[in-house]
């Protein structure tokens, strides 16, 4: 069994955090059944707007899902940590690539303490550093 923080192209859309059952069903009815497919169909503002119109949803939902899908593509981040990054204010691979690892780790630590009342589940500085390195590699492709 693969670890939950490793992305695979066929990862089902149901693994993306923050999707209600209704929204998941709507996306699946549009043929979007994997995180990869969501990512490829929400690359541009025009694609996101078209999907929002098609689903009769506010574009903020599509933008959030697109950001989560993009972040989940980063090796090591996956679906386990993409929501954490988004809550910390990181909305794209390019943005993550520009973040100083130590500063981001401090933000994540504060977020963990504020939301969970503990810091034991917070990613380590080494993990966050790897995310930033991977994001830089993806940003240069």
CSV table of C-alpha atoms in Angstrom, one decimal:
chain,number,residue,atom,x,y,z
A,1,UNK,CA,0.0,0.0,0.0
A,2,UNK,CA,1.3,3.4,-0.9
A,3,UNK,CA,1.8,6.1,1.7
A,4,UNK,CA,-1.0,8.7,1.9
A,5,UNK,CA,1.4,11.6,1.1
A,6,UNK,CA,2.6,10.2,-2.3
A,7,UNK,CA,0.7,11.2,-5.4
A,8,UNK,CA,-0.2,8.8,-8.2
A,9,UNK,CA,-1.8,10.0,-11.5
A,10,UNK,CA,-4.8,7.7,-10.9
A,11,UNK,CA,-5.5,8.9,-7.4
A,12,UNK,CA,-9.3,9.2,-7.0
A,13,UNK,CA,-10.8,12.6,-6.6
A,14,UNK,CA,-12.4,11.4,-3.4
A,15,UNK,CA,-8.9,11.6,-1.8
A,16,UNK,CA,-8.8,15.4,-2.2
A,17,UNK,CA,-9.5,17.2,1.1
A,18,UNK,CA,-12.4,19.6,1.3
A,19,UNK,CA,-14.7,18.1,-1.3
A,20,UNK,CA,-18.2,17.5,-0.1
A,21,UNK,CA,-20.0,14.4,-1.3
A,22,UNK,CA,-22.3,16.6,-3.5
A,23,UNK,CA,-19.4,18.4,-5.1
A,24,UNK,CA,-17.5,15.1,-5.6
A,25,UNK,CA,-20.6,13.7,-7.4
A,26,UNK,CA,-20.9,16.8,-9.6
A,27,UNK,CA,-17.3,16.6,-10.6
A,28,UNK,CA,-17.6,12.9,-11.4
A,29,UNK,CA,-20.6,13.6,-13.5
A,30,UNK,CA,-18.5,15.9,-15.6
A,31,UNK,CA,-16.0,13.1,-16.1
A,32,UNK,CA,-13.5,14.4,-13.5
A,33,UNK,CA,-12.7,11.3,-11.5
A,34,UNK,CA,-9.1,11.7,-10.6
A,35,UNK,CA,-7.0,14.5,-9.0
A,36,UNK,CA,-4.8,14.5,-12.1
A,37,UNK,CA,-7.8,15.1,-14.3
A,38,UNK,CA,-9.0,17.9,-12.1
A,39,UNK,CA,-5.6,19.5,-12.3
A,40,UNK,CA,-5.4,19.3,-16.1
A,41,UNK,CA,-8.9,20.7,-16.5
A,42,UNK,CA,-8.3,23.7,-14.1
A,43,UNK,CA,-4.9,25.0,-15.4
A,44,UNK,CA,-6.2,28.3,-16.7
A,45,UNK,CA,-8.6,30.9,-15.4
A,46,UNK,CA,-10.8,30.3,-18.4
A,47,UNK,CA,-11.0,26.5,-17.7
A,48,UNK,CA,-11.8,27.2,-14.0
A,49,UNK,CA,-14.5,29.7,-15.0
A,50,UNK,CA,-16.0,27.3,-17.5
A,51,UNK,CA,-16.1,24.5,-14.9
A,52,UNK,CA,-17.8,26.8,-12.4
A,53,UNK,CA,-20.5,27.7,-14.9
A,54,UNK,CA,-20.9,24.1,-15.8
A,55,UNK,CA,-21.3,23.1,-12.2
A,56,UNK,CA,-23.3,26.2,-11.3
A,57,UNK,CA,-20.9,26.9,-8.4
A,58,UNK,CA,-19.0,30.0,-7.3
A,59,UNK,CA,-15.6,30.1,-8.9
A,60,UNK,CA,-14.0,30.2,-5.4
A,61,UNK,CA,-14.7,26.5,-5.0
A,62,UNK,CA,-13.1,25.6,-8.3
A,63,UNK,CA,-10.1,27.8,-7.5
A,64,UNK,CA,-9.7,26.1,-4.1
A,65,UNK,CA,-9.9,22.6,-5.6
A,66,UNK,CA,-7.5,23.6,-8.4
A,67,UNK,CA,-4.9,24.8,-5.8
A,68,UNK,CA,-5.3,21.6,-3.7
A,69,UNK,CA,-4.9,19.4,-6.8
A,70,UNK,CA,-1.8,21.3,-7.9
A,71,UNK,CA,-0.2,21.1,-4.4
A,72,UNK,CA,-1.0,17.4,-4.1
A,73,UNK,CA,1.1,16.8,-7.2
A,74,UNK,CA,4.3,17.8,-5.3
A,75,UNK,CA,6.1,14.7,-4.2
A,76,UNK,CA,5.9,14.4,-0.4
A,77,UNK,CA,3.0,16.8,-0.1
A,78,UNK,CA,0.3,14.6,-1.5
A,79,UNK,CA,-3.3,14.8,-0.4
A,80,UNK,CA,-2.2,14.5,3.2
A,81,UNK,CA,-0.6,17.9,3.3
A,82,UNK,CA,-2.0,19.9,0.5
A,83,UNK,CA,-4.8,21.3,2.7
A,84,UNK,CA,-2.4,22.2,5.4
A,85,UNK,CA,-0.3,24.2,2.9
A,86,UNK,CA,-3.4,26.0,1.5
A,87,UNK,CA,-4.5,26.9,5.1
A,88,UNK,CA,-1.0,28.3,5.6
A,89,UNK,CA,-1.5,30.6,2.6
A,90,UNK,CA,0.4,28.6,0.0
A,91,UNK,CA,-1.8,28.4,-3.1
A,92,UNK,CA,0.5,27.1,-5.8
A,93,UNK,CA,3.7,25.2,-6.7
A,94,UNK,CA,5.3,28.5,-7.7
A,95,UNK,CA,4.4,30.1,-4.4
A,96,UNK,CA,5.8,27.1,-2.4
A,97,UNK,CA,9.0,27.2,-4.5
A,98,UNK,CA,9.6,30.8,-3.3
A,99,UNK,CA,9.0,30.1,0.4
A,100,UNK,CA,11.9,29.9,2.9
A,101,UNK,CA,11.6,26.5,4.5
A,102,UNK,CA,12.1,27.6,8.0
A,103,UNK,CA,9.5,30.4,7.8
A,104,UNK,CA,7.0,28.0,6.3
A,105,UNK,CA,7.7,25.5,9.0
A,106,UNK,CA,7.0,28.1,11.7
A,107,UNK,CA,3.7,29.0,9.9
A,108,UNK,CA,2.7,25.3,9.8
A,109,UNK,CA,3.7,24.8,13.4
A,110,UNK,CA,1.5,27.8,14.5
A,111,UNK,CA,-1.3,26.5,12.4
A,112,UNK,CA,-1.1,23.0,13.9
A,113,UNK,CA,-1.1,24.4,17.5
A,114,UNK,CA,-4.0,26.8,16.7
A,115,UNK,CA,-6.2,24.2,15.0
A,116,UNK,CA,-5.2,21.0,16.8
A,117,UNK,CA,-3.9,22.3,20.1
A,118,UNK,CA,-0.6,20.3,19.5
A,119,UNK,CA,2.4,20.3,17.3
A,120,UNK,CA,3.3,16.6,17.2
A,121,UNK,CA,1.7,16.0,13.8
A,122,UNK,CA,3.4,19.0,12.2
A,123,UNK,CA,5.7,18.1,9.3
A,124,UNK,CA,9.4,18.5,10.2
A,125,UNK,CA,11.7,21.2,8.9
A,126,UNK,CA,13.3,18.5,6.7
A,127,UNK,CA,10.0,17.5,5.2
A,128,UNK,CA,9.1,21.1,4.5
A,129,UNK,CA,12.5,21.7,2.9
A,130,UNK,CA,11.9,18.7,0.6
A,131,UNK,CA,8.5,20.1,-0.4
A,132,UNK,CA,10.2,23.4,-1.3
A,133,UNK,CA,12.9,21.6,-3.3
A,134,UNK,CA,10.4,19.5,-5.1
A,135,UNK,CA,8.2,22.6,-5.9
A,136,UNK,CA,11.3,24.4,-7.3
A,137,UNK,CA,12.0,21.4,-9.6
A,138,UNK,CA,8.4,21.4,-10.8
A,139,UNK,CA,8.4,25.1,-11.3
A,140,UNK,CA,11.4,24.9,-13.6
A,141,UNK,CA,9.9,22.3,-15.9
